[in-house]
PDB file of C-alpha atoms in Angstrom:
ATOM      1  CA  VAL A   1      98.245  97.800  77.410  1.00 99.00           C
ATOM      2  CA  ARG A   2     100.314  94.111  78.224  1.00 98.00           C
ATOM      3  CA  GLU A   3      96.725  92.280  80.004  1.00 98.00           C
ATOM      4  CA  ARG A   4      93.814  94.288  79.116  1.00 99.00           C
ATOM      5  CA  VAL A   5      93.726  97.542  77.293  1.00 99.00           C
ATOM      6  CA  GLY A   6      95.070 101.260  77.539  1.00 99.00           C
ATOM      7  CA  ILE A   7      93.866 104.595  74.909  1.00 99.00           C
ATOM      8  CA  PHE A   8      96.204 107.061  74.574  1.00 99.00           C
ATOM      9  CA  ASP A   9      95.918 110.676  72.314  1.00 99.00           C
ATOM     10  CA  VAL A  10      99.151 110.984  70.244  1.00 99.00           C
ATOM     11  CA  SER A  11      97.009 113.653  68.377  1.00 98.00           C
ATOM     12  CA  HIS A  12     100.594 115.740  68.405  1.00 98.00           C
ATOM     13  CA  LEU A  13     101.591 113.444  65.602  1.00 98.00           C
ATOM     14  CA  GLY A  14     101.937 114.837  62.307  1.00 99.00           C
ATOM     15  CA  LYS A  15      99.217 114.447  58.997  1.00 99.00           C
ATOM     16  CA  ILE A  16     100.697 114.863  55.864  1.00 99.00           C
ATOM     17  CA  SER A  17      98.536 114.481  52.541  1.00 99.00           C
ATOM     18  CA  VAL A  18     100.210 114.463  49.091  1.00 99.00           C
ATOM     19  CA  LYS A  19      98.386 114.630  46.716  1.00 99.00           C
ATOM     20  CA  GLY A  20      98.272 114.159  41.756  1.00 99.00           C
ATOM     21  CA  VAL A  21      98.985 111.395  39.836  1.00 98.00           C
ATOM     22  CA  GLY A  22     101.974 110.454  40.135  1.00 98.00           C
ATOM     23  CA  ALA A  23     101.905 110.866  43.879  1.00 99.00           C
ATOM     24  CA  LYS A  24     102.887 107.218  45.199  1.00 99.00           C
ATOM     25  CA  ASP A  25     105.612 107.228  42.472  1.00 98.00           C
ATOM     26  CA  PHE A  26     107.666 110.367  44.456  1.00 99.00           C
ATOM     27  CA  VAL A  27     106.659 110.312  47.953  1.00 99.00           C
ATOM     28  CA  ASN A  28     109.289 105.780  46.938  1.00 99.00           C
ATOM     29  CA  THR A  29     111.333 108.489  46.515  1.00 98.00           C
ATOM     30  CA  MET A  30     111.647 110.595  49.348  1.00 99.00           C
ATOM     31  CA  VAL A  31     111.598 107.221  51.543  1.00 99.00           C
ATOM     32  CA  THR A  32     114.052 104.413  52.392  1.00 99.00           C
ATOM     33  CA  ASN A  33     111.239 101.295  52.197  1.00 99.00           C
ATOM     34  CA  ASP A  34     109.913 100.400  48.822  1.00 99.00           C
ATOM     35  CA  LEU A  35     105.977 101.680  48.310  1.00 99.00           C
ATOM     36  CA  ASN A  36     105.491  99.491  45.618  1.00 98.00           C
ATOM     37  CA  ARG A  37     105.300  96.901  47.825  1.00 98.00           C
ATOM     38  CA  ILE A  38     101.448  98.294  49.516  1.00 98.00           C
ATOM     39  CA  ALA A  39      98.368  98.732  47.739  1.00 98.00           C
ATOM     40  CA  PRO A  40      95.316 101.201  48.834  1.00 99.00           C
ATOM     41  CA  GLY A  41      94.342 100.507  52.471  1.00 98.00           C
ATOM     42  CA  SER A  42      97.652  99.060  53.290  1.00 99.00           C
ATOM     43  CA  ALA A  43     100.329 100.948  55.178  1.00 99.00           C
ATOM     44  CA  GLN A  44     104.166 100.814  55.229  1.00 99.00           C
ATOM     45  CA  TYR A  45     107.032 102.395  57.513  1.00 99.00           C
ATOM     46  CA  ASN A  46     110.186 103.778  56.447  1.00 99.00           C
ATOM     47  CA  LEU A  47     112.722 106.363  56.388  1.00 99.00           C
ATOM     48  CA  PHE A  48     113.088 109.995  55.529  1.00 99.00           C
ATOM     49  CA  CYS A  49     116.738 110.541  55.089  1.00 99.00           C
ATOM     50  CA  ASN A  50     118.606 113.521  53.747  1.00 98.00           C
ATOM     51  CA  ASP A  51     121.085 113.162  51.047  1.00 98.00           C
ATOM     52  CA  ALA A  52     123.677 111.573  53.645  1.00 98.00           C
ATOM     53  CA  GLY A  53     122.114 109.251  54.448  1.00 98.00           C
ATOM     54  CA  GLY A  54     121.006 110.746  58.157  1.00 98.00           C
ATOM     55  CA  VAL A  55     117.385 109.988  59.379  1.00 99.00           C
ATOM     56  CA  ILE A  56     115.155 112.870  58.754  1.00 99.00           C
ATOM     57  CA  ASP A  57     112.497 110.954  60.288  1.00 99.00           C
ATOM     58  CA  ASP A  58     110.633 107.716  60.643  1.00 99.00           C
ATOM     59  CA  LEU A  59     106.807 107.701  59.947  1.00 98.00           C
ATOM     60  CA  ILE A  60     104.336 105.656  58.574  1.00 99.00           C
ATOM     61  CA  VAL A  61     102.876 105.920  54.598  1.00 99.00           C
ATOM     62  CA  TYR A  62      98.803 105.150  54.143  1.00 99.00           C
ATOM     63  CA  GLU A  63      97.623 104.413  50.691  1.00 99.00           C
ATOM     64  CA  PHE A  64      94.210 105.619  50.261  1.00 98.00           C
ATOM     65  CA  ALA A  65      94.880 105.390  45.881  1.00 98.00           C
ATOM     66  CA  ALA A  66      98.040 106.144  44.010  1.00 98.00           C
ATOM     67  CA  ASP A  67      96.593 109.744  43.398  1.00 99.00           C
ATOM     68  CA  ASP A  68      96.281 109.969  47.538  1.00 99.00           C
ATOM     69  CA  ILE A  69      99.104 109.120  50.075  1.00 99.00           C
ATOM     70  CA  PHE A  70      98.719 109.756  53.729  1.00 99.00           C
ATOM     71  CA  ILE A  71     101.881 109.957  55.985  1.00 99.00           C
ATOM     72  CA  ILE A  72     102.093 110.375  59.960  1.00 99.00           C
ATOM     73  CA  PRO A  73     105.308 112.000  60.989  1.00 99.00           C
ATOM     74  CA  ASN A  74     106.608 112.331  64.405  1.00 98.00           C
ATOM     75  CA  ALA A  75     105.170 116.442  65.866  1.00 97.00           C
ATOM     76  CA  SER A  76     108.400 117.906  65.661  1.00 97.00           C
ATOM     77  CA  ASN A  77     109.986 116.766  62.965  1.00 98.00           C
ATOM     78  CA  CYS A  78     106.443 117.168  60.443  1.00 98.00           C
ATOM     79  CA  ALA A  79     107.100 121.144  58.990  1.00 98.00           C
ATOM     80  CA  GLN A  80     110.725 119.377  58.894  1.00 98.00           C
ATOM     81  CA  VAL A  81     109.492 116.238  56.222  1.00 99.00           C
ATOM     82  CA  ALA A  82     106.633 118.544  54.161  1.00 99.00           C
ATOM     83  CA  ALA A  83     108.475 121.391  53.383  1.00 98.00           C
ATOM     84  CA  ASP A  84     111.068 118.627  51.644  1.00 98.00           C
ATOM     85  CA  LEU A  85     107.910 117.017  50.118  1.00 99.00           C
ATOM     86  CA  SER A  86     107.478 120.143  49.084  1.00 99.00           C
ATOM     87  CA  ALA A  87     110.613 121.287  47.517  1.00 98.00           C
ATOM     88  CA  SER A  88     110.671 118.570  45.889  1.00 98.00           C
ATOM     89  CA  ALA A  89     107.579 117.758  44.494  1.00 98.00           C
ATOM     90  CA  PRO A  90     106.739 117.376  40.663  1.00 98.00           C
ATOM     91  CA  SER A  91     104.361 120.625  38.663  1.00 97.00           C
ATOM     92  CA  GLY A  92     100.681 118.792  39.121  1.00 98.00           C
ATOM     93  CA  ILE A  93     101.487 116.957  42.715  1.00 99.00           C
ATOM     94  CA  GLU A  94      99.882 118.723  45.862  1.00 99.00           C
ATOM     95  CA  VAL A  95     101.615 118.475  49.962  1.00 99.00           C
ATOM     96  CA  LYS A  96     100.026 119.917  52.326  1.00 99.00           C
ATOM     97  CA  ASN A  97     100.873 119.568  56.262  1.00 98.00           C
ATOM     98  CA  ILE A  98      97.089 118.934  57.699  1.00 98.00           C
ATOM     99  CA  HIS A  99      98.381 118.257  61.003  1.00 96.00           C
ATOM    100  CA  GLN A 100      94.688 120.486  62.158  1.00 95.00           C
ATOM    101  CA  GLN A 101      92.932 118.076  60.421  1.00 98.00           C
ATOM    102  CA  TYR A 102      93.197 114.548  62.346  1.00 98.00           C
ATOM    103  CA  ALA A 103      93.716 113.635  66.073  1.00 99.00           C
ATOM    104  CA  VAL A 104      95.175 110.299  66.468  1.00 99.00           C
ATOM    105  CA  LEU A 105      93.788 107.527  69.564  1.00 99.00           C
ATOM    106  CA  ALA A 106      95.806 104.723  69.954  1.00 99.00           C
ATOM    107  CA  VAL A 107      93.402 101.242  71.149  1.00 99.00           C
ATOM    108  CA  GLN A 108      95.692  99.279  72.129  1.00 99.00           C
ATOM    109  CA  GLY A 109      96.275  95.941  74.561  1.00 99.00           C
ATOM    110  CA  PRO A 110      94.925  92.788  73.594  1.00 98.00           C
ATOM    111  CA  ASP A 111      90.919  94.137  74.491  1.00 99.00           C
ATOM    112  CA  SER A 112      91.324  95.899  71.860  1.00 98.00           C
ATOM    113  CA  ASN A 113      89.740  94.472  69.604  1.00 97.00           C
ATOM    114  CA  LYS A 114      86.565  93.598  71.317  1.00 98.00           C
ATOM    115  CA  VAL A 115      86.414  97.676  72.046  1.00 98.00           C
ATOM    116  CA  MET A 116      85.491  97.909  68.225  1.00 98.00           C
ATOM    117  CA  GLN A 117      83.204  94.820  68.497  1.00 97.00           C
ATOM    118  CA  ASN A 118      81.239  96.782  70.909  1.00 97.00           C
ATOM    119  CA  LEU A 119      80.480  99.960  69.656  1.00 97.00           C
ATOM    120  CA  GLY A 120      79.645  97.852  66.782  1.00 96.00           C
ATOM    121  CA  LEU A 121      82.417  97.597  64.567  1.00 96.00           C
ATOM    122  CA  ASN A 122      83.016  94.167  63.001  1.00 92.00           C
ATOM    123  CA  LEU A 123      86.964  95.502  61.010  1.00 93.00           C
ATOM    124  CA  ASP A 124      89.837  92.425  59.790  1.00 91.00           C
ATOM    125  CA  LEU A 125      91.901  94.313  59.084  1.00 97.00           C
ATOM    126  CA  GLU A 126      95.310  92.398  58.946  1.00 98.00           C
ATOM    127  CA  TYR A 127      98.684  94.498  60.735  1.00 98.00           C
ATOM    128  CA  MET A 128      99.551  97.811  58.568  1.00 99.00           C
ATOM    129  CA  SER A 129      96.089  98.095  57.157  1.00 98.00           C
ATOM    130  CA  PHE A 130      93.121 100.687  57.361  1.00 98.00           C
ATOM    131  CA  THR A 131      89.644 101.180  56.414  1.00 98.00           C
ATOM    132  CA  LYS A 132      87.844 104.306  56.317  1.00 97.00           C
ATOM    133  CA  THR A 133      84.792 103.901  58.466  1.00 97.00           C
ATOM    134  CA  LEU A 134      80.958 105.483  60.031  1.00 97.00           C
ATOM    135  CA  LEU A 135      80.702 104.367  63.757  1.00 97.00           C
ATOM    136  CA  PRO A 136      77.256 102.680  64.106  1.00 96.00           C
ATOM    137  CA  ASN A 137      74.961 104.557  65.985  1.00 95.00           C
ATOM    138  CA  PHE A 138      77.746 107.703  65.952  1.00 97.00           C
ATOM    139  CA  GLU A 139      77.121 108.522  62.270  1.00 97.00           C
ATOM    140  CA  ALA A 140      77.354 112.032  62.935  1.00 97.00           C
ATOM    141  CA  LEU A 141      81.117 111.918  63.927  1.00 98.00           C
ATOM    142  CA  GLY A 142      81.541 111.195  60.234  1.00 98.00           C
ATOM    143  CA  GLU A 143      83.664 109.076  59.019  1.00 98.00           C
ATOM    144  CA  ILE A 144      86.884 107.993  60.944  1.00 98.00           C
ATOM    145  CA  ILE A 145      89.917 106.528  59.369  1.00 98.00           C
ATOM    146  CA  ILE A 146      90.177 102.937  61.832  1.00 98.00           C
ATOM    147  CA  CYS A 147      94.370 101.519  61.323  1.00 98.00           C
ATOM    148  CA  ARG A 148      95.478  98.434  62.521  1.00 98.00           C
ATOM    149  CA  THR A 149      98.828  99.622  63.765  1.00 98.00           C
ATOM    150  CA  GLY A 150     100.629 101.120  66.722  1.00 98.00           C
ATOM    151  CA  TYR A 151     103.879 101.432  69.493  1.00 98.00           C
ATOM    152  CA  SER A 152     103.032  99.583  71.867  1.00 98.00           C
ATOM    153  CA  GLY A 153     104.166  96.129  70.421  1.00 98.00           C
ATOM    154  CA  GLU A 154     100.313  94.886  70.735  1.00 99.00           C
ATOM    155  CA  PHE A 155      97.279  94.053  69.144  1.00 98.00           C
ATOM    156  CA  GLY A 156      96.363  96.998  68.513  1.00 98.00           C
ATOM    157  CA  TYR A 157      93.994 100.342  66.421  1.00 99.00           C
ATOM    158  CA  GLU A 158      94.323 103.733  65.274  1.00 99.00           C
ATOM    159  CA  LEU A 159      91.812 105.805  65.025  1.00 99.00           C
ATOM    160  CA  LEU A 160      91.958 109.191  63.135  1.00 99.00           C
ATOM    161  CA  PRO A 161      88.753 110.854  63.711  1.00 99.00           C
ATOM    162  CA  THR A 162      88.084 114.842  62.516  1.00 98.00           C
ATOM    163  CA  TRP A 163      89.617 117.226  65.052  1.00 97.00           C
ATOM    164  CA  GLU A 164      86.068 118.583  65.027  1.00 98.00           C
ATOM    165  CA  SER A 165      84.375 115.281  66.327  1.00 98.00           C
ATOM    166  CA  ALA A 166      87.995 113.732  68.582  1.00 98.00           C
ATOM    167  CA  GLU A 167      86.562 114.963  72.219  1.00 98.00           C
ATOM    168  CA  SER A 168      83.178 112.887  71.195  1.00 98.00           C
ATOM    169  CA  LEU A 169      85.279 110.114  70.166  1.00 99.00           C
ATOM    170  CA  TRP A 170      87.635 109.696  73.022  1.00 99.00           C
ATOM    171  CA  LYS A 171      84.502 109.797  75.055  1.00 98.00           C
ATOM    172  CA  ILE A 172      82.858 107.215  73.404  1.00 98.00           C
ATOM    173  CA  LEU A 173      85.921 104.991  73.848  1.00 98.00           C
ATOM    174  CA  LEU A 174      86.791 106.044  77.392  1.00 98.00           C
ATOM    175  CA  SER A 175      83.743 104.229  77.899  1.00 98.00           C
ATOM    176  CA  GLU A 176      84.005 101.235  77.154  1.00 98.00           C
ATOM    177  CA  ILE A 177      87.040 101.078  77.460  1.00 98.00           C
ATOM    178  CA  SER A 178      86.590 101.485  80.876  1.00 98.00           C
ATOM    179  CA  LYS A 179      83.652  98.865  80.566  1.00 98.00           C
ATOM    180  CA  LEU A 180      87.052  96.158  80.304  1.00 98.00           C
ATOM    181  CA  ASP A 181      89.201  97.588  83.164  1.00 98.00           C
ATOM    182  CA  GLY A 182      91.566  99.763  80.742  1.00 98.00           C
ATOM    183  CA  ARG A 183      92.721 103.178  81.250  1.00 98.00           C
ATOM    184  CA  VAL A 184      93.835 106.162  80.294  1.00 99.00           C
ATOM    185  CA  CYS A 185      97.769 106.045  78.762  1.00 99.00           C
ATOM    186  CA  GLY A 186      99.818 108.370  78.552  1.00 98.00           C
ATOM    187  CA  LEU A 187     102.566 108.572  76.802  1.00 97.00           C
ATOM    188  CA  GLY A 188     105.555 107.457  79.610  1.00 98.00           C
ATOM    189  CA  ALA A 189     103.582 104.143  79.203  1.00 98.00           C
ATOM    190  CA  ARG A 190     103.902 104.760  75.330  1.00 98.00           C
ATOM    191  CA  ASP A 191     107.704 104.738  75.695  1.00 98.00           C
ATOM    192  CA  THR A 192     107.920 102.013  78.059  1.00 99.00           C
ATOM    193  CA  LEU A 193     105.787  99.974  75.546  1.00 99.00           C
ATOM    194  CA  ARG A 194     108.039 101.169  72.301  1.00 99.00           C
ATOM    195  CA  THR A 195     111.080 100.773  74.296  1.00 99.00           C
ATOM    196  CA  GLU A 196     110.270  96.972  75.650  1.00 99.00           C
ATOM    197  CA  MET A 197     109.915  96.756  71.414  1.00 99.00           C
ATOM    198  CA  GLY A 198     112.934  97.545  71.031  1.00 98.00           C
ATOM    199  CA  TYR A 199     111.995 100.143  68.541  1.00 98.00           C
ATOM    200  CA  PRO A 200     113.480 102.900  67.590  1.00 98.00           C
ATOM    201  CA  LEU A 201     112.857 106.939  68.380  1.00 98.00           C
ATOM    202  CA  HIS A 202     113.967 109.562  66.314  1.00 98.00           C
ATOM    203  CA  GLY A 203     116.375 111.579  68.330  1.00 98.00           C
ATOM    204  CA  HIS A 204     116.894 108.497  70.362  1.00 99.00           C
ATOM    205  CA  GLU A 205     117.791 105.361  68.020  1.00 99.00           C
ATOM    206  CA  LEU A 206     117.459 107.286  64.599  1.00 99.00           C
ATOM    207  CA  SER A 207     118.640 111.153  63.712  1.00 99.00           C
ATOM    208  CA  LEU A 208     120.742 113.186  61.424  1.00 98.00           C
ATOM    209  CA  GLU A 209     123.610 111.542  62.946  1.00 98.00           C
ATOM    210  CA  ILE A 210     122.706 107.843  63.668  1.00 98.00           C
ATOM    211  CA  SER A 211     121.967 106.241  59.907  1.00 98.00           C
ATOM    212  CA  PRO A 212     119.300 103.357  59.351  1.00 98.00           C
ATOM    213  CA  VAL A 213     122.498 101.112  58.779  1.00 98.00           C
ATOM    214  CA  GLU A 214     123.267 101.814  61.878  1.00 98.00           C
ATOM    215  CA  ALA A 215     120.082 102.161  64.213  1.00 98.00           C
ATOM    216  CA  SER A 216     120.188  98.061  62.259  1.00 96.00           C
ATOM    217  CA  ALA A 217     117.228  99.104  60.213  1.00 97.00           C
ATOM    218  CA  ASN A 218     118.159  97.737  57.059  1.00 96.00           C
ATOM    219  CA  TRP A 219     114.719  95.880  56.745  1.00 98.00           C
ATOM    220  CA  ALA A 220     113.212  98.846  56.149  1.00 98.00           C
ATOM    221  CA  VAL A 221     116.068  99.995  54.018  1.00 99.00           C
ATOM    222  CA  VAL A 222     114.890  98.551  49.496  1.00 99.00           C
ATOM    223  CA  TYR A 223     118.490  98.961  48.699  1.00 98.00           C
ATOM    224  CA  SER A 224     116.956  97.437  44.711  1.00 97.00           C
ATOM    225  CA  LYS A 225     114.651 100.338  43.821  1.00 96.00           C
ATOM    226  CA  ALA A 226     116.272 102.167  41.618  1.00 94.00           C
ATOM    227  CA  ASP A 227     116.795 105.331  43.003  1.00 94.00           C
ATOM    228  CA  PHE A 228     114.831 107.266  46.759  1.00 98.00           C
ATOM    229  CA  ARG A 229     117.255 110.033  48.498  1.00 98.00           C
ATOM    230  CA  GLY A 230     120.269 109.006  50.553  1.00 98.00           C
ATOM    231  CA  LYS A 231     120.277 105.339  48.786  1.00 98.00           C
ATOM    232  CA  ARG A 232     124.643 105.971  47.767  1.00 98.00           C
ATOM    233  CA  ALA A 233     125.123 106.990  51.146  1.00 98.00           C
ATOM    234  CA  LEU A 234     123.954 104.217  52.347  1.00 98.00           C
ATOM    235  CA  GLU A 235     125.005 101.732  50.358  1.00 98.00           C
ATOM    236  CA  SER A 236     128.403 102.674  50.542  1.00 98.00           C
ATOM    237  CA  GLU A 237     128.342 102.619  54.729  1.00 98.00           C
ATOM    238  CA  LYS A 238     126.706  99.075  54.029  1.00 97.00           C
ATOM    239  CA  ALA A 239     129.455  97.890  51.664  1.00 98.00           C
ATOM    240  CA  ALA A 240     131.685 100.005  54.594  1.00 97.00           C
ATOM    241  CA  GLY A 241     129.969  98.039  57.525  1.00 96.00           C
ATOM    242  CA  PRO A 242     129.067 100.326  60.411  1.00 96.00           C
ATOM    243  CA  LYS A 243     131.116 102.162  62.951  1.00 96.00           C
ATOM    244  CA  ARG A 244     128.411 101.489  65.986  1.00 97.00           C
ATOM    245  CA  SER A 245     125.461  98.837  65.863  1.00 98.00           C
ATOM    246  CA  LEU A 246     122.779  99.531  67.289  1.00 99.00           C
ATOM    247  CA  ARG A 247     122.050  96.622  70.615  1.00 99.00           C
ATOM    248  CA  ALA A 248     119.305  95.564  73.287  1.00 99.00           C
ATOM    249  CA  LEU A 249     121.196  94.741  76.913  1.00 99.00           C
ATOM    250  CA  LYS A 250     118.722  93.482  79.911  1.00 99.00           C
ATOM    251  CA  CYS A 251     120.301  94.545  83.349  1.00 98.00           C
ATOM    252  CA  ILE A 252     121.764  91.451  85.487  1.00 97.00           C
ATOM    253  CA  ASP A 253     122.281  93.628  88.361  1.00 93.00           C
ATOM    254  CA  ARG A 254     119.604  96.441  90.076  1.00 90.00           C
ATOM    255  CA  GLY A 255     119.425  99.690  88.495  1.00 93.00           C
ATOM    256  CA  ILE A 256     117.302 101.848  85.400  1.00 98.00           C
ATOM    257  CA  PRO A 257     119.395 102.708  82.568  1.00 99.00           C
ATOM    258  CA  ARG A 258     119.323 106.075  80.931  1.00 99.00           C
ATOM    259  CA  ALA A 259     120.180 107.841  77.613  1.00 99.00           C
ATOM    260  CA  GLY A 260     123.383 109.261  77.977  1.00 99.00           C
ATOM    261  CA  MET A 261     124.962 106.521  79.689  1.00 99.00           C
ATOM    262  CA  SER A 262     128.309 105.383  78.839  1.00 99.00           C
ATOM    263  CA  VAL A 263     128.123 101.541  78.224  1.00 99.00           C
ATOM    264  CA  LEU A 264     131.714  99.497  79.334  1.00 99.00           C
ATOM    265  CA  ASP A 265     133.240  96.219  78.116  1.00 98.00           C
ATOM    266  CA  LEU A 266     134.310  93.818  80.961  1.00 98.00           C
ATOM    267  CA  GLU A 267     137.869  95.076  80.399  1.00 98.00           C
ATOM    268  CA  GLY A 268     136.435  99.151  81.312  1.00 98.00           C
ATOM    269  CA  LYS A 269     136.906 100.905  77.957  1.00 98.00           C
ATOM    270  CA  VAL A 270     134.096 102.208  77.019  1.00 99.00           C
ATOM    271  CA  ILE A 271     132.217 100.244  73.758  1.00 99.00           C
ATOM    272  CA  GLY A 272     129.587 102.743  73.112  1.00 99.00           C
ATOM    273  CA  GLU A 273     125.847 104.516  74.418  1.00 99.00           C
ATOM    274  CA  VAL A 274     122.756 103.991  75.771  1.00 99.00           C
ATOM    275  CA  THR A 275     120.088 105.087  73.368  1.00 99.00           C
ATOM    276  CA  SER A 276     116.952 104.737  75.604  1.00 99.00           C
ATOM    277  CA  GLY A 277     116.618 102.670  78.734  1.00 99.00           C
ATOM    278  CA  THR A 278     113.879 102.509  81.031  1.00 99.00           C
ATOM    279  CA  PHE A 279     113.107 100.831  84.107  1.00 98.00           C
ATOM    280  CA  SER A 280     110.730  97.082  82.484  1.00 99.00           C
ATOM    281  CA  PRO A 281     107.300  96.929  84.025  1.00 98.00           C
ATOM    282  CA  THR A 282     106.817  92.955  82.756  1.00 98.00           C
ATOM    283  CA  LEU A 283     110.086  91.840  83.271  1.00 98.00           C
ATOM    284  CA  LYS A 284     110.784  93.640  86.438  1.00 98.00           C
ATOM    285  CA  ILE A 285     114.048  94.265  85.203  1.00 98.00           C
ATOM    286  CA  GLY A 286     116.447  97.523  83.607  1.00 99.00           C
ATOM    287  CA  ILE A 287     116.395  97.208  79.979  1.00 99.00           C
ATOM    288  CA  ALA A 288     118.196  99.897  77.583  1.00 99.00           C
ATOM    289  CA  LEU A 289     118.689 100.189  73.784  1.00 99.00           C
ATOM    290  CA  ALA A 290     122.456 101.390  73.506  1.00 99.00           C
ATOM    291  CA  LEU A 291     125.071 102.351  70.270  1.00 99.00           C
ATOM    292  CA  LEU A 292     128.104  99.934  70.834  1.00 99.00           C
ATOM    293  CA  ASN A 293     131.474  98.900  69.181  1.00 98.00           C
ATOM    294  CA  PRO A 294     130.316  96.237  66.716  1.00 97.00           C
ATOM    295  CA  MET A 295     132.211  94.319  67.403  1.00 96.00           C
ATOM    296  CA  ALA A 296     130.152  93.466  70.474  1.00 98.00           C
ATOM    297  CA  LYS A 297     128.303  90.901  70.028  1.00 97.00           C
ATOM    298  CA  LEU A 298     125.332  88.975  71.323  1.00 98.00           C
ATOM    299  CA  ASP A 299     124.785  87.957  74.794  1.00 98.00           C
ATOM    300  CA  ASP A 300     128.078  89.418  75.646  1.00 98.00           C
ATOM    301  CA  GLN A 301     128.012  90.609  79.132  1.00 99.00           C
ATOM    302  CA  VAL A 302     129.180  94.737  79.753  1.00 99.00           C
ATOM    303  CA  GLN A 303     128.575  97.518  82.346  1.00 99.00           C
ATOM    304  CA  ILE A 304     126.640 100.205  82.628  1.00 99.00           C
ATOM    305  CA  ASP A 305     127.639 103.072  84.289  1.00 98.00           C
ATOM    306  CA  ILE A 306     124.673 104.111  86.619  1.00 97.00           C
ATOM    307  CA  ARG A 307     125.735 107.735  88.103  1.00 95.00           C
ATOM    308  CA  GLY A 308     128.697 106.403  88.842  1.00 96.00           C
ATOM    309  CA  ARG A 309     128.118 102.689  89.645  1.00 96.00           C
ATOM    310  CA  LEU A 310     128.847  99.319  86.993  1.00 97.00           C
ATOM    311  CA  SER A 311     125.853  97.654  86.809  1.00 97.00           C
ATOM    312  CA  GLN A 312     125.862  94.490  84.565  1.00 98.00           C
ATOM    313  CA  ALA A 313     124.154  93.977  81.498  1.00 99.00           C
ATOM    314  CA  GLN A 314     123.894  90.868  78.466  1.00 99.00           C
ATOM    315  CA  ILE A 315     123.348  91.575  75.347  1.00 99.00           C
ATOM    316  CA  VAL A 316     120.096  90.200  74.083  1.00 99.00           C
ATOM    317  CA  LYS A 317     118.189  90.330  70.796  1.00 98.00           C
ATOM    318  CA  ALA A 318     115.067  92.239  70.522  1.00 98.00           C
ATOM    319  CA  PRO A 319     112.203  92.785  71.948  1.00 98.00           C
ATOM    320  CA  PHE A 320     112.860  91.919  74.883  1.00 99.00           C
ATOM    321  CA  VAL A 321     108.922  90.841  75.138  1.00 98.00           C
ATOM    322  CA  GLU A 322     106.680  88.300  72.705  1.00 98.00           C
ATOM    323  CA  SER A 323     105.045  91.340  70.547  1.00 98.00           C
ATOM    324  CA  HIS A 324     101.200  90.286  69.641  1.00 98.00           C
ATOM    325  CA  VAL A 325     100.729  92.880  66.756  1.00 98.00           C
ATOM    326  CA  ARG A 326      99.435  90.343  64.917  1.00 94.00           C
TER     327      ARG A 326
END
């Protein structure tokens, strides 16, 4: 994925439809970012919080039209997000959990555009935009939603065929990817890629107990919006300052940090905990994301307790590797 192209089956991701007059405005009251900043054909990263500012899920909102909103949440949180939206929706707005209507096939990597071109798709999509189209010579597959999105940090696409067409599209994509020396990739590779980019994973860097303020995700929170769920709690936390902050750690010693491992300062005092950690195949070194005492600063040296051995690491700026999404 970093050098050529890979394909992922991420059909486990949730899919929610919100339709009706005022659908966009309604969803905008339920998420932290501002949907007024996007137009039909565009998507936006969002956080879906509770009243206390805890993150129920992070998700992508796609605007088909002002009265037709499509949401992709994480698989394990889809039912909760759909239920919350349904409970809050005003009369005339219909919320549906449509998980089994679409599959999600992600084609990621610098050669992903070649894959699309070889299939007769000359797409001119900006990052975080999408289109609906038929695949030339394979029109029987029906309309496919093609999004310039991904979770790898590389140029790529996420394709949403109907559930019934997914297997056929997978075989077509795999045939083209194989010609470019690409590979089928699993969720383990996906997790390594997103960790190298410093992207959060719900349940690790974001949760009901880890707020956007702590997770350094304020960039996805528009406090100037009239209102959204969790706004007051997040404003208060932001004003007071977080009790911990998400930081990126790059190992100096050998060793692979993992979630739950303690992070100590050079005096041996515990100052936080690893939320995600892995070996970076790109950098050939251990890397981690960690929630630390907010006094810990960029370039500080720290120690990670890796199974009883203190491994030296340095606080660095994420991403660990350069982003090529655009």
